[in-house]
Short mmCIF file of C-alpha atoms in Angstrom, two decimals:
data_model
loop_
_atom_site.label_atom_id
_atom_site.label_comp_id
_atom_site.label_asym_id
_atom_site.label_seq_id
_atom_site.Cartn_x
_atom_site.Cartn_y
_atom_site.Cartn_z
CA MET A 960 -55.06 57.59 62.99
CA PRO A 961 -54.93 54.71 65.76
CA ASP A 962 -51.72 54.11 67.26
CA PRO A 963 -50.42 50.75 65.99
CA ALA A 964 -48.43 49.94 69.27
CA ALA A 965 -51.63 50.57 71.23
CA ALA A 966 -53.81 48.26 68.80
CA GLN A 967 -51.31 45.46 69.42
CA GLY A 968 -51.26 45.69 73.16
CA ALA A 969 -47.62 47.13 73.30
CA PRO A 970 -46.32 49.30 75.91
CA SER A 971 -47.12 53.03 75.46
CA ALA A 972 -44.64 55.65 74.06
CA PRO A 973 -41.62 56.51 76.34
CA PRO A 974 -42.51 59.56 78.71
CA THR A 975 -40.37 61.75 76.37
CA PRO A 976 -41.36 63.95 73.63
CA PRO A 977 -40.97 62.11 70.32
CA VAL A 978 -38.56 63.78 67.87
CA PRO A 979 -39.68 65.25 64.57
CA LEU A 980 -37.97 63.65 61.58
CA THR A 981 -36.92 67.25 60.14
CA ALA A 982 -35.02 67.50 63.07
CA LEU A 983 -33.03 64.34 62.52
CA LEU A 984 -32.39 65.35 58.96
CA ALA A 985 -31.29 68.76 60.02
CA ARG A 986 -28.18 67.25 61.81
CA GLU A 987 -25.54 67.79 59.04
CA ASP A 988 -22.96 65.51 61.02
CA LEU A 989 -25.16 62.41 60.45
CA GLY A 990 -25.44 63.04 56.65
CA LEU A 991 -29.04 61.29 56.59
CA ARG A 992 -30.77 61.76 53.19
CA LEU A 993 -34.56 61.04 52.93
CA VAL A 994 -34.88 59.10 49.48
CA ALA A 995 -38.71 58.04 49.66
CA GLY A 996 -41.76 57.76 51.76
CA VAL A 997 -43.08 60.99 52.88
CA PRO A 998 -46.75 61.43 51.44
CA ARG A 999 -47.52 64.70 49.52
CA THR A 1000 -50.50 65.40 52.09
CA ARG A 1001 -47.89 65.81 54.88
CA GLY A 1002 -44.24 66.75 55.39
CA ALA A 1003 -41.36 65.08 57.26
CA ASP A 1004 -42.06 67.23 60.33
CA ASP A 1005 -45.24 65.43 60.65
CA VAL A 1006 -43.47 62.05 61.34
CA ARG A 1007 -42.46 61.63 64.88
CA ILE A 1008 -39.64 59.15 66.13
CA GLN A 1009 -40.08 57.94 69.33
CA TRP A 1010 -37.52 54.97 69.70
CA VAL A 1011 -34.44 53.90 67.77
CA HIS A 1012 -33.99 50.08 66.98
CA THR A 1013 -31.40 48.18 65.06
CA SER A 1014 -32.41 45.06 63.54
CA GLU A 1015 -31.18 42.64 60.62
CA MET A 1016 -33.97 40.34 60.94
CA ALA A 1017 -35.49 39.35 57.42
CA ASP A 1018 -39.01 40.05 59.30
CA PRO A 1019 -38.67 42.84 61.81
CA TYR A 1020 -42.36 42.78 62.90
CA PRO A 1021 -41.80 40.98 66.20
CA TYR A 1022 -39.24 43.13 67.28
CA LEU A 1023 -40.84 46.60 67.07
CA LEU A 1024 -43.39 48.51 69.39
CA GLY A 1025 -44.37 51.24 67.10
CA GLY A 1026 -42.89 54.50 66.39
CA GLU A 1027 -39.33 53.14 65.80
CA LEU A 1028 -36.49 54.54 63.20
CA LEU A 1029 -35.61 51.22 62.37
CA LEU A 1030 -31.86 50.90 61.03
CA THR A 1031 -30.74 48.17 59.05
CA ALA A 1032 -27.88 47.16 56.66
CA GLY A 1033 -30.16 45.03 54.71
CA VAL A 1034 -27.89 41.83 55.63
CA LEU A 1035 -31.10 39.46 55.31
CA LEU A 1036 -33.22 41.76 52.89
CA LYS A 1037 -34.76 39.30 50.49
CA ASP A 1038 -37.96 40.85 49.80
CA PRO A 1039 -38.17 44.51 50.12
CA GLU A 1040 -42.12 44.58 49.58
CA MET A 1041 -42.53 42.33 52.45
CA TYR A 1042 -40.04 44.14 54.53
CA ALA A 1043 -41.87 47.61 54.16
CA ALA A 1044 -45.40 46.18 54.43
CA ARG A 1045 -44.30 44.74 57.92
CA VAL A 1046 -42.44 47.68 59.19
CA VAL A 1047 -45.75 49.77 58.40
CA GLU A 1048 -48.03 47.16 59.85
CA ALA A 1049 -45.88 47.23 63.30
CA GLY A 1050 -46.22 50.93 63.28
CA GLY A 1051 -42.56 51.75 62.24
CA ALA A 1052 -42.01 55.59 61.83
CA ALA A 1053 -39.20 55.20 59.34
CA ILE A 1054 -36.33 53.02 58.04
CA GLY A 1055 -32.67 54.13 58.03
CA PHE A 1056 -30.69 52.05 55.52
CA GLY A 1057 -27.02 52.00 55.84
CA VAL A 1058 -25.38 51.74 52.29
CA ALA A 1059 -22.49 49.80 53.73
CA PRO A 1060 -21.22 47.18 53.83
CA VAL A 1061 -23.67 45.03 52.09
CA TYR A 1062 -25.11 47.61 49.58
CA ASP A 1063 -23.72 50.43 47.76
CA THR A 1064 -26.91 52.29 47.41
CA VAL A 1065 -30.38 51.79 48.61
CA PRO A 1066 -31.93 49.02 46.95
CA ASP A 1067 -34.50 50.56 44.03
CA ALA A 1068 -37.20 47.88 45.23
CA LEU A 1069 -37.11 49.15 48.62
CA VAL A 1070 -37.35 52.63 47.71
CA ALA A 1071 -40.34 51.88 45.47
CA ALA A 1072 -42.03 49.67 48.46
CA CYS A 1073 -41.76 52.76 51.04
CA GLU A 1074 -42.68 55.32 48.45
CA ARG A 1075 -46.15 53.31 47.85
CA ARG A 1076 -46.66 53.18 51.63
CA GLY A 1077 -45.65 56.45 52.67
CA LEU A 1078 -43.05 54.95 54.95
CA PRO A 1079 -39.89 57.31 55.14
CA LEU A 1080 -36.81 56.06 53.99
CA LEU A 1081 -33.35 57.30 55.09
CA GLU A 1082 -30.10 56.57 53.33
CA VAL A 1083 -27.33 56.56 56.14
CA PRO A 1084 -23.86 57.02 54.67
CA PRO A 1085 -21.02 54.65 55.35
CA GLN A 1086 -19.20 57.11 57.78
CA THR A 1087 -22.15 57.57 60.21
CA PRO A 1088 -22.40 54.85 62.82
CA PHE A 1089 -25.89 53.68 63.76
CA THR A 1090 -24.99 54.35 67.28
CA ALA A 1091 -24.48 57.94 66.44
CA ILE A 1092 -28.08 58.20 64.96
CA ALA A 1093 -29.60 56.72 68.21
CA ARG A 1094 -27.28 59.18 70.37
CA ALA A 1095 -28.71 62.25 68.15
CA VAL A 1096 -32.26 60.82 68.73
CA TRP A 1097 -31.86 60.58 72.64
CA GLY A 1098 -30.25 64.11 72.74
CA LEU A 1099 -33.09 65.95 70.99
CA MET A 1100 -35.53 64.02 73.46
CA ALA A 1101 -33.54 65.65 76.28
CA GLN A 1102 -33.50 68.95 74.71
CA ALA A 1103 -37.41 68.80 73.72
CA ARG A 1104 -38.11 67.56 77.61
CA LEU A 1105 -36.04 70.39 78.82
CA ARG A 1106 -37.98 73.00 77.07
CA GLU A 1107 -41.14 71.37 78.10
CA VAL A 1108 -40.33 71.42 81.75
CA ARG A 1109 -39.35 75.13 81.62
CA ARG A 1110 -42.32 75.97 79.57
CA VAL A 1111 -44.64 74.29 82.16
CA SER A 1112 -42.73 75.86 85.13
CA GLU A 1113 -43.12 79.24 83.53
CA ALA A 1114 -46.67 78.81 82.84
CA GLN A 1115 -47.45 77.76 86.36
CA GLN A 1116 -45.72 81.17 87.78
CA GLY A 1117 -47.48 83.01 85.53
CA LEU A 1118 -50.91 81.71 86.16
CA ALA A 1119 -50.29 81.79 89.93
CA ASN A 1120 -49.27 85.56 89.70
CA ALA A 1121 -52.45 85.90 87.49
CA ALA A 1122 -54.72 84.40 90.35
CA ALA A 1123 -53.20 87.26 93.00
CA ARG A 1124 -54.56 89.87 90.83
CA PRO A 1125 -57.70 91.99 91.61
CA ASP A 1126 -59.49 90.48 88.93
CA PRO A 1127 -58.21 86.98 89.16
CA VAL A 1128 -60.51 84.97 86.72
CA PRO A 1129 -60.18 87.23 83.60
CA ALA A 1130 -56.27 87.53 84.34
CA VAL A 1131 -55.86 83.54 84.82
CA LEU A 1132 -57.76 83.27 81.30
CA GLN A 1133 -55.71 85.69 79.74
CA GLN A 1134 -52.38 84.16 81.00
CA LEU A 1135 -53.54 80.82 79.90
CA ALA A 1136 -54.58 81.96 76.29
CA SER A 1137 -50.93 83.69 76.19
CA ARG A 1138 -49.39 80.75 77.08
CA LEU A 1139 -51.14 78.12 74.85
CA GLY A 1140 -51.02 80.61 71.84
CA GLY A 1141 -55.07 80.36 71.64
CA TRP A 1142 -58.34 80.96 73.00
CA ALA A 1143 -59.64 80.51 76.56
CA VAL A 1144 -63.54 80.89 77.60
CA LEU A 1145 -65.23 80.27 81.01
CA LEU A 1146 -68.67 79.01 80.14
CA ALA A 1147 -71.73 78.89 82.62
CA PRO A 1148 -74.06 75.98 83.01
CA ASP A 1149 -76.16 77.00 80.20
CA GLY A 1150 -73.25 77.41 77.78
CA SER A 1151 -73.01 81.32 77.76
CA ALA A 1152 -69.64 82.81 77.94
CA LEU A 1153 -68.81 84.53 81.15
CA HIS A 1154 -65.24 85.65 80.45
CA VAL A 1155 -63.10 85.21 77.09
CA ALA A 1156 -59.41 85.95 76.57
CA GLY A 1157 -57.14 85.50 73.39
CA ARG A 1158 -58.34 85.39 69.80
CA ALA A 1159 -61.38 83.87 69.05
CA PRO A 1160 -61.36 80.61 66.59
CA SER A 1161 -63.84 80.02 63.81
CA ARG A 1162 -67.55 79.69 64.42
CA GLU A 1163 -67.26 75.94 63.67
CA ALA A 1164 -64.52 75.47 66.42
CA ARG A 1165 -66.52 77.40 68.87
CA GLU A 1166 -69.60 75.39 68.51
CA ALA A 1167 -67.65 72.18 68.69
CA LEU A 1168 -66.15 73.73 71.85
CA GLY A 1169 -69.89 74.29 73.10
CA ARG A 1170 -70.55 70.39 72.40
CA LEU A 1171 -67.01 69.63 74.40
CA ALA A 1172 -68.40 71.92 77.24
CA ARG A 1173 -71.79 69.78 77.50
CA VAL A 1174 -69.93 66.63 77.32
CA VAL A 1175 -68.10 67.36 80.57
CA SER A 1176 -70.98 69.37 82.24
CA PRO A 1177 -72.93 67.50 84.81
CA GLU A 1178 -76.06 69.58 84.27
CA PRO A 1179 -79.41 67.63 83.73
CA ASP A 1180 -80.33 66.52 80.32
CA GLY A 1181 -83.12 68.50 78.39
CA GLU A 1182 -81.90 72.04 78.98
CA GLY A 1183 -80.95 73.79 75.60
CA PRO A 1184 -78.28 75.96 75.03
CA ALA A 1185 -78.26 79.74 75.78
CA ASP A 1186 -76.29 80.67 72.54
CA ASP A 1187 -74.46 79.54 69.54
CA THR A 1188 -71.59 78.36 71.92
CA ALA A 1189 -73.17 75.38 72.99
CA VAL A 1190 -75.41 72.73 71.04
CA PRO A 1191 -77.76 70.02 72.17
CA PRO A 1192 -75.55 67.14 73.61
CA SER A 1193 -76.91 64.61 71.40
CA ARG A 1194 -73.56 63.35 70.36
CA ALA A 1195 -70.06 63.78 71.82
CA ALA A 1196 -67.06 65.79 70.23
CA GLY A 1197 -67.13 65.48 66.38
CA GLY A 1198 -69.91 63.21 66.42
CA SER A 1199 -67.89 60.27 67.14
CA GLN A 1200 -69.37 59.08 70.52
CA ALA A 1201 -72.76 58.92 71.70
CA GLU A 1202 -73.50 60.36 75.24
CA PRO A 1203 -75.07 58.22 78.00
CA VAL A 1204 -78.93 58.63 77.62
CA THR A 1205 -80.50 59.51 81.01
CA PRO A 1206 -84.01 60.23 82.19
CA ALA A 1207 -85.08 63.90 81.81
CA GLY A 1208 -84.57 65.84 84.96
CA THR A 1209 -81.69 63.68 86.02
CA THR A 1210 -78.09 64.31 86.42
CA ARG A 1211 -75.84 62.14 83.93
CA ARG A 1212 -72.21 61.06 85.01
CA ALA A 1213 -69.86 63.12 82.83
CA PRO A 1214 -66.04 62.86 82.54
CA SER A 1215 -63.72 65.76 83.91
CA SER A 1216 -62.20 66.74 80.42
CA ALA A 1217 -62.76 65.89 76.56
CA THR A 1218 -60.89 66.90 73.56
CA ASP A 1219 -61.79 67.28 69.91
CA THR A 1220 -60.07 68.56 66.68
CA VAL A 1221 -61.55 71.22 64.19
CA GLY A 1222 -59.12 71.52 61.02
CA GLU A 1223 -56.02 72.65 62.59
CA THR A 1224 -57.37 73.83 65.79
CA HIS A 1225 -57.24 71.72 69.01
CA LEU A 1226 -59.87 71.94 71.51
CA ALA A 1227 -60.38 71.01 74.97
CA ALA A 1228 -62.98 71.40 77.88
CA TYR A 1229 -62.57 71.09 81.42
CA ALA A 1230 -65.13 70.85 84.13
CA LEU A 1231 -64.19 73.04 87.22
CA GLY A 1232 -64.84 71.79 90.80
CA GLY A 1233 -66.89 73.65 93.18
CA GLY A 1234 -70.14 72.57 92.17
CA GLU A 1235 -71.03 75.45 90.28
CA GLY A 1236 -71.27 73.65 86.91
CA LEU A 1237 -68.67 76.00 85.15
CA VAL A 1238 -66.45 74.90 82.33
CA LEU A 1239 -63.26 75.83 81.02
CA GLY A 1240 -62.79 75.80 77.16
CA VAL A 1241 -59.76 75.97 75.16
CA ALA A 1242 -58.78 76.23 71.61
CA ALA A 1243 -55.38 76.51 70.41
CA GLU A 1244 -53.91 76.15 66.80
CA GLY A 1245 -50.94 73.95 68.01
CA ARG A 1246 -50.67 70.96 70.62
CA GLU A 1247 -47.64 71.88 72.40
CA PRO A 1248 -45.90 69.63 74.75
CA GLY A 1249 -47.05 70.15 78.46
CA GLY A 1250 -50.05 72.06 77.22
CA HIS A 1251 -52.63 69.70 79.08
CA THR A 1252 -50.56 70.13 82.29
CA VAL A 1253 -50.78 74.03 81.88
CA ALA A 1254 -54.63 73.84 81.53
CA GLY A 1255 -54.78 71.80 84.59
CA VAL A 1256 -53.25 73.99 86.83
CA ALA A 1257 -55.67 76.71 85.50
CA VAL A 1258 -58.62 74.22 86.29
CA VAL A 1259 -57.51 73.93 89.79
CA LEU A 1260 -56.92 77.77 90.01
CA LEU A 1261 -60.20 78.63 88.48
CA SER A 1262 -62.21 75.96 90.62
CA LEU A 1263 -60.70 77.71 93.63
CA LEU A 1264 -61.58 81.37 92.49
CA THR A 1265 -65.22 80.73 91.28
CA ALA A 1266 -66.35 78.76 94.43
CA PRO A 1267 -68.81 81.15 96.10
CA HIS A 1268 -68.18 79.62 99.62
CA GLN A 1269 -66.63 76.66 101.32
CA GLY A 1270 -69.43 73.78 100.82
CA ALA A 1271 -70.18 71.22 103.15
CA ASP A 1272 -67.77 68.57 101.68
CA ALA A 1273 -64.96 71.01 102.01
CA SER A 1274 -65.83 71.98 105.30
CA GLY A 1275 -66.11 68.47 106.62
CA ARG A 1276 -62.54 67.59 105.04
CA THR A 1277 -61.15 70.76 106.91
CA ALA A 1278 -62.70 69.54 110.01
CA ALA A 1279 -61.16 66.09 109.65
CA LEU A 1280 -57.86 67.60 109.23
CA VAL A 1281 -58.19 69.73 112.33
CA ARG A 1282 -59.35 66.67 114.54
CA LEU A 1283 -56.36 64.70 113.26
CA LEU A 1284 -53.65 67.49 114.13
CA LEU A 1285 -55.66 67.69 117.49
CA GLY A 1286 -54.95 64.02 118.14
CA GLY A 1287 -58.06 62.45 116.59
CA THR A 1288 -57.83 58.83 115.24
CA PRO A 1289 -58.49 58.09 111.58
CA ALA A 1290 -61.42 56.17 112.55
CA GLU A 1291 -63.04 58.95 114.56
CA VAL A 1292 -62.65 61.50 111.62
CA VAL A 1293 -63.18 59.37 108.55
CA ARG A 1294 -66.85 60.22 108.53
CA ASP A 1295 -66.01 63.88 108.13
CA LEU A 1296 -64.18 63.22 104.70
CA GLY A 1297 -67.82 62.23 103.29
CA PRO A 1298 -68.66 58.90 101.97
CA GLY A 1299 -66.60 58.98 98.47
CA PRO A 1300 -66.02 57.30 96.54
CA TRP A 1301 -62.47 57.98 96.86
CA THR A 1302 -59.63 57.13 94.68
CA VAL A 1303 -56.00 56.96 95.47
CA VAL A 1304 -53.21 57.62 92.79
CA HIS A 1305 -49.27 57.12 93.48
CA GLY A 1306 -46.96 58.40 91.23
CA THR A 1307 -43.34 58.40 90.15
CA ARG A 1308 -40.89 59.81 87.69
CA PRO A 1309 -37.29 60.18 86.65
CA GLY A 1310 -35.56 61.77 89.36
CA GLN A 1311 -37.11 62.99 92.58
CA PRO A 1312 -40.61 64.73 92.14
CA ASP A 1313 -40.42 67.93 94.43
CA ARG A 1314 -43.51 69.61 95.64
CA ILE A 1315 -43.80 71.79 92.21
CA ALA A 1316 -43.97 68.67 90.01
CA ALA A 1317 -46.38 66.72 92.57
CA SER A 1318 -48.59 69.87 92.48
CA ALA A 1319 -48.51 69.91 88.91
CA LEU A 1320 -49.48 66.21 88.77
CA GLY A 1321 -52.30 66.72 91.10
CA ALA A 1322 -53.47 69.77 88.71
CA ALA A 1323 -53.38 67.61 85.64
CA LEU A 1324 -55.51 64.88 87.63
CA GLY A 1325 -57.81 67.57 89.13
CA SER A 1326 -57.05 67.54 92.59
CA THR A 1327 -55.40 69.70 95.26
CA LEU A 1328 -55.12 66.79 97.82
CA VAL A 1329 -51.46 66.06 96.93
CA ASP A 1330 -48.39 64.74 99.01
CA THR A 1331 -45.06 63.63 98.22
CA ASP A 1332 -41.95 62.08 100.14
CA GLY A 1333 -39.63 63.17 97.44
CA GLU A 1334 -39.74 59.46 95.90
CA THR A 1335 -43.49 58.97 95.50
CA VAL A 1336 -46.52 61.21 94.70
CA ARG A 1337 -49.79 60.32 96.48
CA ILE A 1338 -52.94 62.34 95.21
CA LEU A 1339 -56.42 61.45 96.85
CA LEU A 1340 -59.38 62.29 94.19
CA SER A 1341 -63.12 62.58 95.25
CA GLY A 1342 -65.43 60.51 92.88
CA ASP A 1343 -65.31 57.81 90.57
CA ARG A 1344 -63.27 59.12 87.54
CA ARG A 1345 -61.27 57.44 85.04
CA ILE A 1346 -57.54 58.45 85.37
CA GLU A 1347 -55.36 58.69 82.29
CA PRO A 1348 -51.58 58.39 81.89
CA GLN A 1349 -49.76 61.66 82.19
CA PRO A 1350 -46.65 62.44 80.27
CA GLY A 1351 -43.33 61.55 82.29
CA TRP A 1352 -45.06 59.80 84.92
CA THR A 1353 -45.73 56.06 86.02
CA LEU A 1354 -48.74 55.78 87.85
CA GLY A 1355 -50.69 53.43 90.06
CA VAL A 1356 -54.25 53.70 90.62
CA SER A 1357 -56.68 51.90 93.17
CA ALA A 1358 -60.12 51.21 92.62
CA PRO A 1359 -63.01 53.80 93.91
CA ALA A 1360 -63.41 53.17 97.82
CA ALA A 1361 -65.46 54.51 100.54
CA ALA A 1362 -63.55 56.75 102.86
CA GLU A 1363 -63.39 53.96 105.71
CA GLU A 1364 -61.40 51.90 103.14
CA LEU A 1365 -58.45 54.61 102.40
CA ASP A 1366 -56.03 52.73 103.78
CA THR A 1367 -56.77 49.54 101.70
CA ALA A 1368 -56.78 51.78 98.71
CA ASP A 1369 -53.67 53.24 99.48
CA THR A 1370 -52.02 49.89 99.47
CA ALA A 1371 -53.62 48.89 96.35
CA ALA A 1372 -52.42 52.25 94.50
CA ALA A 1373 -48.93 51.18 95.75
CA ARG A 1374 -48.96 47.72 94.31
CA ALA A 1375 -50.25 49.07 91.22
CA LEU A 1376 -47.67 51.32 91.04
CA ARG A 1377 -44.90 48.74 91.46
CA ARG A 1378 -46.50 46.43 88.88
CA ALA A 1379 -46.47 49.58 86.39
CA ALA A 1380 -42.98 50.15 86.99
CA ALA A 1381 -41.95 46.32 86.72
CA THR A 1382 -43.99 46.07 83.35
CA ARG A 1383 -42.63 49.27 82.01
CA VAL A 1384 -46.12 50.77 81.36
CA PRO A 1385 -47.25 54.47 82.13
CA LEU A 1386 -50.13 53.48 84.45
CA ALA A 1387 -51.49 50.37 86.02
CA ARG A 1388 -55.00 49.97 87.75
CA GLN A 1389 -55.75 47.87 91.02
CA ARG A 1390 -56.59 44.14 89.92
CA ASP A 1391 -59.10 41.85 91.50
CA ALA A 1392 -57.36 39.89 94.24
CA GLY A 1393 -55.23 37.07 93.04
CA LEU A 1394 -52.60 34.67 94.29
CA GLY A 1395 -50.60 37.11 95.44
CA GLU A 1396 -53.04 38.98 97.56
CA LEU A 1397 -53.50 35.60 99.60
CA VAL A 1398 -49.97 36.04 101.13
CA ALA A 1399 -49.51 38.28 104.04
CA PRO A 1400 -47.11 41.03 102.64
CA ASP A 1401 -44.46 40.56 105.23
CA GLU A 1402 -44.14 36.94 104.84
CA ALA A 1403 -43.91 37.31 100.82
CA ALA A 1404 -41.18 39.91 101.40
CA VAL A 1405 -39.27 37.71 103.69
CA HIS A 1406 -39.63 34.82 101.14
CA ALA A 1407 -38.69 37.32 98.24
CA ARG A 1408 -35.59 38.42 99.81
CA THR A 1409 -34.32 34.80 100.51
CA LEU A 1410 -35.20 33.69 97.01
CA LEU A 1411 -33.42 36.62 95.30
CA ALA A 1412 -30.46 37.28 97.71
CA PRO A 1413 -27.72 35.85 95.38
CA VAL A 1414 -28.57 38.78 93.04
CA ALA A 1415 -29.77 41.42 95.46
CA ASP A 1416 -26.35 43.10 95.49
CA SER A 1417 -26.74 43.91 91.43
CA PRO A 1418 -29.59 46.50 90.53
CA ALA A 1419 -28.81 45.83 87.02
CA LEU A 1420 -29.52 41.86 87.11
CA THR A 1421 -32.70 42.23 89.16
CA GLU A 1422 -34.09 44.79 87.07
CA THR A 1423 -33.19 42.70 83.94
CA LEU A 1424 -34.80 39.90 85.32
CA ARG A 1425 -37.83 41.95 86.51
CA VAL A 1426 -38.37 43.40 82.90
CA TRP A 1427 -37.29 40.05 81.05
CA LEU A 1428 -39.92 38.29 82.96
CA SER A 1429 -42.49 40.98 82.43
CA LEU A 1430 -41.94 40.59 78.43
CA HIS A 1431 -42.32 37.00 78.52
CA GLY A 1432 -38.66 36.14 77.88
CA SER A 1433 -38.11 38.34 74.68
CA TRP A 1434 -34.81 39.40 74.35
CA ASP A 1435 -35.16 42.28 71.82
CA ARG A 1436 -38.04 43.73 73.72
CA THR A 1437 -36.01 43.64 77.01
CA ALA A 1438 -32.84 45.10 75.46
CA VAL A 1439 -35.29 47.95 74.15
CA ALA A 1440 -36.97 48.81 77.29
CA LEU A 1441 -33.37 48.76 78.99
CA GLY A 1442 -31.71 50.48 76.63
CA VAL A 1443 -29.02 48.00 76.05
CA HIS A 1444 -27.66 45.40 73.65
CA ARG A 1445 -29.77 42.16 73.37
CA ASN A 1446 -26.63 40.17 74.12
CA THR A 1447 -26.33 42.10 77.36
CA VAL A 1448 -29.70 40.93 78.22
CA ARG A 1449 -28.69 37.42 77.50
CA GLN A 1450 -25.44 37.48 79.70
CA ARG A 1451 -27.45 39.05 82.33
CA ILE A 1452 -30.06 36.41 82.42
CA ALA A 1453 -27.69 33.54 82.28
CA ARG A 1454 -25.76 35.16 85.06
CA CYS A 1455 -29.23 35.27 87.12
CA ALA A 1456 -29.70 31.65 86.36
CA ALA A 1457 -26.28 30.61 87.41
CA LEU A 1458 -26.44 32.54 90.90
CA LEU A 1459 -30.00 31.58 91.46
CA ALA A 1460 -29.29 28.02 90.59
CA VAL A 1461 -32.56 27.96 88.60
CA ASP A 1462 -33.72 26.66 85.20
CA LEU A 1463 -35.33 30.03 83.81
CA ASP A 1464 -36.88 27.66 80.99
CA ASP A 1465 -39.38 26.39 83.68
CA ALA A 1466 -42.26 28.05 84.03
CA ASP A 1467 -42.84 27.40 87.66
CA VAL A 1468 -39.70 28.94 88.25
CA ARG A 1469 -40.45 31.94 86.56
CA MET A 1470 -43.66 32.32 88.26
CA GLU A 1471 -42.07 32.06 91.53
CA LEU A 1472 -39.44 34.64 90.49
CA TRP A 1473 -42.02 36.98 89.28
CA PHE A 1474 -43.88 36.77 92.60
CA ALA A 1475 -40.84 37.29 94.44
CA LEU A 1476 -39.79 40.30 92.45
CA ARG A 1477 -43.22 41.96 93.21
CA TYR A 1478 -42.20 41.96 96.94
CA ALA A 1479 -38.86 42.60 96.89
#
């Protein structure tokens, strides 16, 4: 089912694992009771909560991002049918209805409306404050994140140890299959299985995995599969997306990874580097958090292990590094890097990313060219590829550039990262030059410091102003993004207006402040 928040252009889900509704219902201290809304075709464990939001508006739709547990006491509940319909339309995950002080019980009309729409409805007892529910959700999210980080870290260590064994490729596949609880296979360009590990899935799942392998394989079209593991690439995974048509004998552009689902089995295929046309296929019965990151580490290791020798491109990059270390200038060695195109990615995450986290991000994006200064991770990727958001990270991505333009691409990635952070989105890409690109960065920075000087000593004020402007002056969305009450947002914005001595209702003022915040 499409993500309602994404369909509306709303920010993506927060970089924390969603909480199953069953985990919240299991908290005896909260006393929550499910009174309606979970369809018979699925259970409460399939309902995932990504946010908690309290609202007493008659129509909550404008204030929802999707995935919320919406808490209300029904102060302005006039039309339960419309209310439930609007929550579903906004992508809300569930409603928590407080039975005090307005109602003694959950209204029957609301129960019936939620039941018809499959919208979970929870009864919140009088002794349970809404803040206690929000605190419980954030606590469950923190626990899930910690489990995910530990799982990924242990998997990385296990894969690294496997790669050091005398039979590294089978060992890495066995370790990957064990960590993901499924099946791992290394496929040759013709679709035949070179190595397998784990319990094989159904024939239908293997055939679908063969289709995925052909989706990511850069082999010339027109070559048939060698066995039932691969099938003709007439359509993409699951038959939902046609592949690009290319002339016979030519090499088509292919994505680096593809996913599909057959029944309860989740499938993924990853193209290995090294120019050998090998593909890693994975089939697992569950989609565990961090699984894509673990598979990404295996992709990098297998790419290194299966490369028969250092190719010309790798030799050139090594030569470029040596010449730089011996005192060469970038202009002298850039031709050794290869013509590209190259893409630069900048990334940050809560807390300071160490080198293990940076390497994991690089592995997930398919590159070993990773560096970090303790605050920002910089990754260099060869080729023109589509970069997707990564859980827990905020990314800025440059446009593909030639080797001679890497400095410009690096600057563009940094600007994209600042824009992603300001607008609270997980990934932002380089945009075409706008008005901000016409001003020298140093001059823009001086102007920004001067304009924002009255609020510069208060990070809370500047961040609130940044988020508020990025969300077009929405009090409720800003409050959700910052995790504060909307009255707090109003007070901070009023304080900003007073200190800056400006009218924030003036569009020109807002534009100038937004420009300044980009360079602050």
